[in-house]
Every structure is written in C-alpha cells, then in structure tokens.
Short mmCIF file of N, CA and C in Angstrom, two decimals:
data_model
loop_
_atom_site.label_atom_id
_atom_site.label_comp_id
_atom_site.label_asym_id
_atom_site.label_seq_id
_atom_site.Cartn_x
_atom_site.Cartn_y
_atom_site.Cartn_z
N VAL A 284 3.44 7.57 8.20
CA VAL A 284 3.63 8.37 7.00
C VAL A 284 4.75 9.37 7.24
N ILE A 285 5.65 9.44 6.31
CA ILE A 285 6.67 10.48 6.31
C ILE A 285 6.19 11.53 5.31
N CYS A 286 6.07 12.75 5.77
CA CYS A 286 5.47 13.81 4.96
C CYS A 286 6.40 15.01 4.89
N SER A 287 6.55 15.55 3.71
CA SER A 287 7.35 16.75 3.53
C SER A 287 6.49 17.97 3.86
N SER A 288 7.05 18.92 4.56
CA SER A 288 6.30 20.09 5.00
C SER A 288 6.22 21.16 3.92
N ILE A 289 5.67 20.76 2.77
CA ILE A 289 5.49 21.71 1.67
C ILE A 289 4.14 22.39 1.79
N ASP A 290 4.05 23.54 1.18
CA ASP A 290 2.81 24.32 1.17
C ASP A 290 2.24 24.42 2.58
N ASP A 291 0.97 24.08 2.71
CA ASP A 291 0.34 24.21 4.03
C ASP A 291 0.11 22.86 4.70
N LEU A 292 0.80 21.83 4.25
CA LEU A 292 0.63 20.52 4.87
C LEU A 292 0.95 20.53 6.36
N ALA A 293 1.95 21.30 6.74
CA ALA A 293 2.33 21.36 8.15
C ALA A 293 1.21 21.93 9.01
N THR A 294 0.40 22.80 8.44
CA THR A 294 -0.71 23.37 9.22
C THR A 294 -1.95 22.48 9.16
N GLN A 295 -2.04 21.63 8.15
CA GLN A 295 -3.20 20.76 7.99
C GLN A 295 -3.09 19.45 8.76
N LEU A 296 -1.87 19.00 8.97
CA LEU A 296 -1.65 17.71 9.63
C LEU A 296 -1.16 17.89 11.05
N ASN A 297 -1.65 17.06 11.93
CA ASN A 297 -1.13 17.05 13.29
C ASN A 297 0.23 16.37 13.27
N HIS A 298 1.19 16.95 13.94
CA HIS A 298 2.55 16.39 13.93
C HIS A 298 2.65 15.07 14.68
N ASP A 299 1.61 14.74 15.45
CA ASP A 299 1.67 13.46 16.15
C ASP A 299 1.10 12.32 15.31
N CYS A 300 0.66 12.62 14.07
CA CYS A 300 0.14 11.55 13.21
C CYS A 300 0.99 11.35 11.95
N VAL A 301 2.08 12.08 11.82
CA VAL A 301 3.00 11.91 10.69
C VAL A 301 4.43 12.20 11.17
N TYR A 302 5.38 11.77 10.37
CA TYR A 302 6.77 12.19 10.58
C TYR A 302 7.01 13.31 9.57
N MET A 303 7.04 14.54 10.04
CA MET A 303 7.17 15.71 9.18
C MET A 303 8.65 16.01 8.95
N VAL A 304 9.03 16.16 7.68
CA VAL A 304 10.41 16.48 7.32
C VAL A 304 10.43 17.71 6.42
N ALA A 305 11.55 18.38 6.40
CA ALA A 305 11.72 19.54 5.54
C ALA A 305 11.81 19.09 4.08
N PRO A 306 11.31 19.93 3.16
CA PRO A 306 11.42 19.59 1.74
C PRO A 306 12.88 19.44 1.31
N ASN A 307 13.10 18.54 0.41
CA ASN A 307 14.44 18.32 -0.16
C ASN A 307 15.49 18.06 0.91
N SER A 308 15.13 17.27 1.91
CA SER A 308 16.06 16.97 2.98
C SER A 308 16.19 15.46 3.17
N PRO A 309 17.03 14.84 2.36
CA PRO A 309 17.21 13.39 2.48
C PRO A 309 17.64 12.95 3.88
N GLN A 310 18.44 13.76 4.55
CA GLN A 310 18.90 13.38 5.89
C GLN A 310 17.72 13.32 6.88
N GLU A 311 16.76 14.22 6.75
CA GLU A 311 15.59 14.17 7.63
C GLU A 311 14.72 12.95 7.33
N ILE A 312 14.66 12.57 6.06
CA ILE A 312 13.91 11.35 5.71
C ILE A 312 14.60 10.14 6.33
N VAL A 313 15.91 10.08 6.23
CA VAL A 313 16.67 8.99 6.85
C VAL A 313 16.43 8.97 8.36
N SER A 314 16.46 10.12 8.98
CA SER A 314 16.24 10.21 10.41
C SER A 314 14.84 9.72 10.79
N ALA A 315 13.85 10.10 10.01
CA ALA A 315 12.48 9.65 10.27
C ALA A 315 12.38 8.14 10.12
N MET A 316 13.02 7.60 9.10
CA MET A 316 13.02 6.15 8.89
C MET A 316 13.72 5.43 10.04
N GLU A 317 14.81 5.99 10.51
CA GLU A 317 15.52 5.40 11.65
C GLU A 317 14.64 5.41 12.90
N ASN A 318 13.90 6.51 13.10
CA ASN A 318 12.98 6.57 14.24
C ASN A 318 11.91 5.50 14.14
N ILE A 319 11.40 5.27 12.96
CA ILE A 319 10.38 4.23 12.76
C ILE A 319 10.95 2.86 13.11
N VAL A 320 12.15 2.57 12.63
CA VAL A 320 12.77 1.27 12.88
C VAL A 320 13.18 1.11 14.34
N ASN A 321 13.74 2.15 14.92
CA ASN A 321 14.28 2.06 16.28
C ASN A 321 13.22 2.17 17.37
N TYR A 322 12.08 2.77 17.06
CA TYR A 322 11.02 2.97 18.05
C TYR A 322 9.69 2.47 17.48
N PRO A 323 9.55 1.15 17.34
CA PRO A 323 8.35 0.60 16.70
C PRO A 323 7.05 0.91 17.43
N ALA A 324 7.09 0.99 18.76
CA ALA A 324 5.86 1.31 19.50
C ALA A 324 5.39 2.72 19.16
N LYS A 325 6.32 3.65 19.10
CA LYS A 325 5.99 5.04 18.74
C LYS A 325 5.52 5.10 17.29
N ALA A 326 6.16 4.33 16.41
CA ALA A 326 5.75 4.30 15.00
C ALA A 326 4.34 3.76 14.86
N LYS A 327 4.02 2.72 15.64
CA LYS A 327 2.68 2.15 15.60
C LYS A 327 1.65 3.18 16.08
N GLU A 328 1.96 3.86 17.17
CA GLU A 328 1.07 4.88 17.70
C GLU A 328 0.86 6.01 16.68
N THR A 329 1.95 6.46 16.07
CA THR A 329 1.86 7.52 15.06
C THR A 329 1.02 7.05 13.88
N GLY A 330 1.23 5.82 13.44
CA GLY A 330 0.46 5.27 12.33
C GLY A 330 -1.02 5.17 12.65
N GLU A 331 -1.34 4.74 13.87
CA GLU A 331 -2.75 4.64 14.27
C GLU A 331 -3.40 6.02 14.32
N LYS A 332 -2.67 7.00 14.82
CA LYS A 332 -3.20 8.37 14.85
C LYS A 332 -3.39 8.91 13.43
N GLY A 333 -2.45 8.59 12.54
CA GLY A 333 -2.57 9.01 11.15
C GLY A 333 -3.76 8.37 10.47
N ARG A 334 -3.97 7.09 10.75
CA ARG A 334 -5.13 6.39 10.18
C ARG A 334 -6.42 7.03 10.67
N GLN A 335 -6.51 7.30 11.95
CA GLN A 335 -7.71 7.91 12.51
C GLN A 335 -7.94 9.30 11.93
N PHE A 336 -6.86 10.06 11.76
CA PHE A 336 -6.96 11.39 11.15
C PHE A 336 -7.54 11.27 9.73
N ALA A 337 -7.02 10.32 8.95
CA ALA A 337 -7.48 10.14 7.57
C ALA A 337 -8.95 9.72 7.54
N ILE A 338 -9.34 8.82 8.42
CA ILE A 338 -10.73 8.40 8.47
C ILE A 338 -11.63 9.58 8.79
N ASN A 339 -11.26 10.36 9.79
CA ASN A 339 -12.08 11.50 10.19
C ASN A 339 -12.13 12.59 9.13
N LYS A 340 -11.01 12.82 8.48
CA LYS A 340 -10.90 13.93 7.53
C LYS A 340 -11.48 13.60 6.15
N PHE A 341 -11.31 12.35 5.71
CA PHE A 341 -11.62 12.02 4.32
C PHE A 341 -12.77 11.04 4.13
N CYS A 342 -13.47 10.68 5.19
CA CYS A 342 -14.61 9.79 5.02
C CYS A 342 -15.76 10.54 4.36
N ILE A 343 -16.69 9.81 3.79
CA ILE A 343 -17.80 10.42 3.07
C ILE A 343 -18.64 11.32 3.98
N ASP A 344 -18.80 10.93 5.24
CA ASP A 344 -19.58 11.75 6.17
C ASP A 344 -18.95 13.13 6.35
N SER A 345 -17.63 13.18 6.37
CA SER A 345 -16.93 14.45 6.52
C SER A 345 -17.18 15.34 5.30
N TYR A 346 -17.15 14.75 4.11
CA TYR A 346 -17.44 15.52 2.90
C TYR A 346 -18.88 16.03 2.90
N ILE A 347 -19.79 15.17 3.28
CA ILE A 347 -21.21 15.57 3.32
C ILE A 347 -21.42 16.71 4.31
N ASP A 348 -20.84 16.58 5.51
CA ASP A 348 -20.96 17.64 6.51
C ASP A 348 -20.41 18.96 5.99
N GLY A 349 -19.26 18.91 5.32
CA GLY A 349 -18.67 20.12 4.76
C GLY A 349 -19.53 20.73 3.67
N LEU A 350 -20.11 19.89 2.84
CA LEU A 350 -20.98 20.37 1.76
C LEU A 350 -22.24 21.00 2.33
N ILE A 351 -22.83 20.37 3.31
CA ILE A 351 -24.02 20.92 3.96
C ILE A 351 -23.70 22.27 4.58
N LEU A 352 -22.58 22.33 5.28
CA LEU A 352 -22.18 23.60 5.89
C LEU A 352 -21.98 24.67 4.83
N PHE A 353 -21.34 24.32 3.73
CA PHE A 353 -21.10 25.26 2.64
C PHE A 353 -22.42 25.76 2.04
N LEU A 354 -23.36 24.86 1.84
CA LEU A 354 -24.64 25.23 1.22
C LEU A 354 -25.50 26.08 2.14
N LYS A 355 -25.29 25.97 3.44
CA LYS A 355 -26.06 26.77 4.38
C LYS A 355 -25.58 28.21 4.44
N ILE A 356 -24.36 28.47 3.99
CA ILE A 356 -23.80 29.81 4.09
C ILE A 356 -24.41 30.74 3.09
#
C-alpha cells in the first residue's frame, strides 16, 4: 500500500507495513512505485506486514475487544 501521510495516518500506521509518501507529492509516489518494482522481495514483505496489520486492527475480534474495553470504563 502506498499511503499519503495526511492527518494522523503516519502515527496510526507502522512505516514497515506501508510506503508512506508526503501529501501532494507525485514524485514520492513514483519513487515508492519504483521501489516496489525494483525490490519485489521487500515489497512482498511490506505487503504481508500490511495485511497482518489490517487483520489485527480491523477484524471483528478487535472491534469487540475495543467495545468491551470502552464499556468497562
């Protein structure tokens, strides 16, 4: 995933699971795309870490745990 560092996304995402680029920076997007093409093993690793992050963060169990924690407060 190539992600623009808008708002608080940079603090929410681990930089090892996305290619973070500055907002409105086409050259950084090109650079990230070149890195993906030129370093496929690194791109695969980054993609796998991103997938695992998404599973952990957005699965139903994560929502339930957060809701339970919220209701206990």
